């Protein structure tokens, strides 16, 4: 199988791993981080990364070209 994860998937996984390492470092420095807090922080960071990194393909990706005179509506 030649499947390759998207940047969105890869960065979300890396973000979770980074939080895990940071919690470990905190623990090694005598800062107690409850498991529930570590899990919540991991979920929040993964959610933020998932929200900020654009999807490359899929059902909700709009590939319509943006016209040069496009102006965002607020």
PDB file of C-alpha atoms in Angstrom:
ATOM      1  CA  UNK A   1       0.000   0.000   0.000  1.00  0.00           C
ATOM      2  CA  UNK A   2       1.391   3.387  -0.981  1.00  0.00           C
ATOM      3  CA  UNK A   3      -0.860   5.528   1.188  1.00  0.00           C
ATOM      4  CA  UNK A   4       0.744   8.665   2.561  1.00  0.00           C
ATOM      5  CA  UNK A   5      -0.830  10.678   5.394  1.00  0.00           C
ATOM      6  CA  UNK A   6      -1.772  14.257   4.635  1.00  0.00           C
ATOM      7  CA  UNK A   7       0.015  17.186   6.244  1.00  0.00           C
ATOM      8  CA  UNK A   8      -3.085  17.743   8.367  1.00  0.00           C
ATOM      9  CA  UNK A   9      -2.929  14.193   9.748  1.00  0.00           C
ATOM     10  CA  UNK A  10       0.840  14.209  10.226  1.00  0.00           C
ATOM     11  CA  UNK A  11       0.959  17.541  12.032  1.00  0.00           C
ATOM     12  CA  UNK A  12      -1.937  16.588  14.297  1.00  0.00           C
ATOM     13  CA  UNK A  13      -0.130  13.397  15.322  1.00  0.00           C
ATOM     14  CA  UNK A  14       3.130  15.292  15.895  1.00  0.00           C
ATOM     15  CA  UNK A  15       1.302  17.875  18.030  1.00  0.00           C
ATOM     16  CA  UNK A  16      -0.024  15.088  20.246  1.00  0.00           C
ATOM     17  CA  UNK A  17       3.451  13.624  20.613  1.00  0.00           C
ATOM     18  CA  UNK A  18       4.941  17.026  21.468  1.00  0.00           C
ATOM     19  CA  UNK A  19       2.400  17.544  24.251  1.00  0.00           C
ATOM     20  CA  UNK A  20       3.206  14.085  25.616  1.00  0.00           C
ATOM     21  CA  UNK A  21       6.926  14.916  25.708  1.00  0.00           C
ATOM     22  CA  UNK A  22       6.242  18.293  27.352  1.00  0.00           C
ATOM     23  CA  UNK A  23       4.164  16.605  30.060  1.00  0.00           C
ATOM     24  CA  UNK A  24       7.008  14.124  30.610  1.00  0.00           C
ATOM     25  CA  UNK A  25       9.518  17.001  30.907  1.00  0.00           C
ATOM     26  CA  UNK A  26       7.225  18.736  33.400  1.00  0.00           C
ATOM     27  CA  UNK A  27       7.007  15.525  35.427  1.00  0.00           C
ATOM     28  CA  UNK A  28      10.797  15.165  35.413  1.00  0.00           C
ATOM     29  CA  UNK A  29      10.971  18.699  36.866  1.00  0.00           C
ATOM     30  CA  UNK A  30       8.622  17.789  39.728  1.00  0.00           C
ATOM     31  CA  UNK A  31       5.606  19.497  38.158  1.00  0.00           C
ATOM     32  CA  UNK A  32       2.662  17.180  38.594  1.00  0.00           C
ATOM     33  CA  UNK A  33       0.306  17.124  35.612  1.00  0.00           C
ATOM     34  CA  UNK A  34      -2.814  15.015  36.147  1.00  0.00           C
ATOM     35  CA  UNK A  35      -3.554  12.536  33.372  1.00  0.00           C
ATOM     36  CA  UNK A  36      -6.889  14.182  32.636  1.00  0.00           C
ATOM     37  CA  UNK A  37      -5.215  17.551  32.139  1.00  0.00           C
ATOM     38  CA  UNK A  38      -2.541  16.058  29.873  1.00  0.00           C
ATOM     39  CA  UNK A  39      -5.252  14.360  27.805  1.00  0.00           C
ATOM     40  CA  UNK A  40      -7.292  17.568  27.608  1.00  0.00           C
ATOM     41  CA  UNK A  41      -4.281  19.638  26.517  1.00  0.00           C
ATOM     42  CA  UNK A  42      -3.431  17.025  23.872  1.00  0.00           C
ATOM     43  CA  UNK A  43      -6.995  17.122  22.564  1.00  0.00           C
ATOM     44  CA  UNK A  44      -7.076  20.929  22.504  1.00  0.00           C
ATOM     45  CA  UNK A  45      -3.738  21.208  20.671  1.00  0.00           C
ATOM     46  CA  UNK A  46      -4.743  18.500  18.174  1.00  0.00           C
ATOM     47  CA  UNK A  47      -8.029  20.314  17.577  1.00  0.00           C
ATOM     48  CA  UNK A  48      -6.268  23.623  16.981  1.00  0.00           C
ATOM     49  CA  UNK A  49      -3.786  22.053  14.564  1.00  0.00           C
ATOM     50  CA  UNK A  50      -6.598  20.208  12.786  1.00  0.00           C
ATOM     51  CA  UNK A  51      -8.522  23.461  12.454  1.00  0.00           C
ATOM     52  CA  UNK A  52      -5.584  25.559  11.228  1.00  0.00           C
ATOM     53  CA  UNK A  53      -3.989  23.140   8.753  1.00  0.00           C
ATOM     54  CA  UNK A  54      -6.004  23.052   5.523  1.00  0.00           C
ATOM     55  CA  UNK A  55      -7.182  19.758   4.079  1.00  0.00           C
ATOM     56  CA  UNK A  56      -5.610  18.766   0.770  1.00  0.00           C
ATOM     57  CA  UNK A  57      -8.600  16.816  -0.516  1.00  0.00           C
ATOM     58  CA  UNK A  58     -11.937  15.434   0.526  1.00  0.00           C
ATOM     59  CA  UNK A  59     -15.628  16.146   0.684  1.00  0.00           C
ATOM     60  CA  UNK A  60     -15.319  19.650   2.155  1.00  0.00           C
ATOM     61  CA  UNK A  61     -12.445  20.974   0.032  1.00  0.00           C
ATOM     62  CA  UNK A  62     -13.532  23.692  -2.406  1.00  0.00           C
ATOM     63  CA  UNK A  63     -11.177  23.858  -5.378  1.00  0.00           C
ATOM     64  CA  UNK A  64     -13.037  26.721  -7.067  1.00  0.00           C
ATOM     65  CA  UNK A  65     -10.495  29.339  -8.180  1.00  0.00           C
ATOM     66  CA  UNK A  66     -10.728  32.651  -6.343  1.00  0.00           C
ATOM     67  CA  UNK A  67     -11.306  35.565  -8.748  1.00  0.00           C
ATOM     68  CA  UNK A  68      -8.793  38.419  -8.732  1.00  0.00           C
ATOM     69  CA  UNK A  69     -11.470  40.915  -7.661  1.00  0.00           C
ATOM     70  CA  UNK A  70     -12.668  38.776  -4.721  1.00  0.00           C
ATOM     71  CA  UNK A  71     -13.471  40.702  -1.574  1.00  0.00           C
ATOM     72  CA  UNK A  72     -14.243  38.901   1.679  1.00  0.00           C
ATOM     73  CA  UNK A  73     -17.673  39.505   3.199  1.00  0.00           C
ATOM     74  CA  UNK A  74     -17.699  40.159   6.921  1.00  0.00           C
TER      75      UNK A  74
END
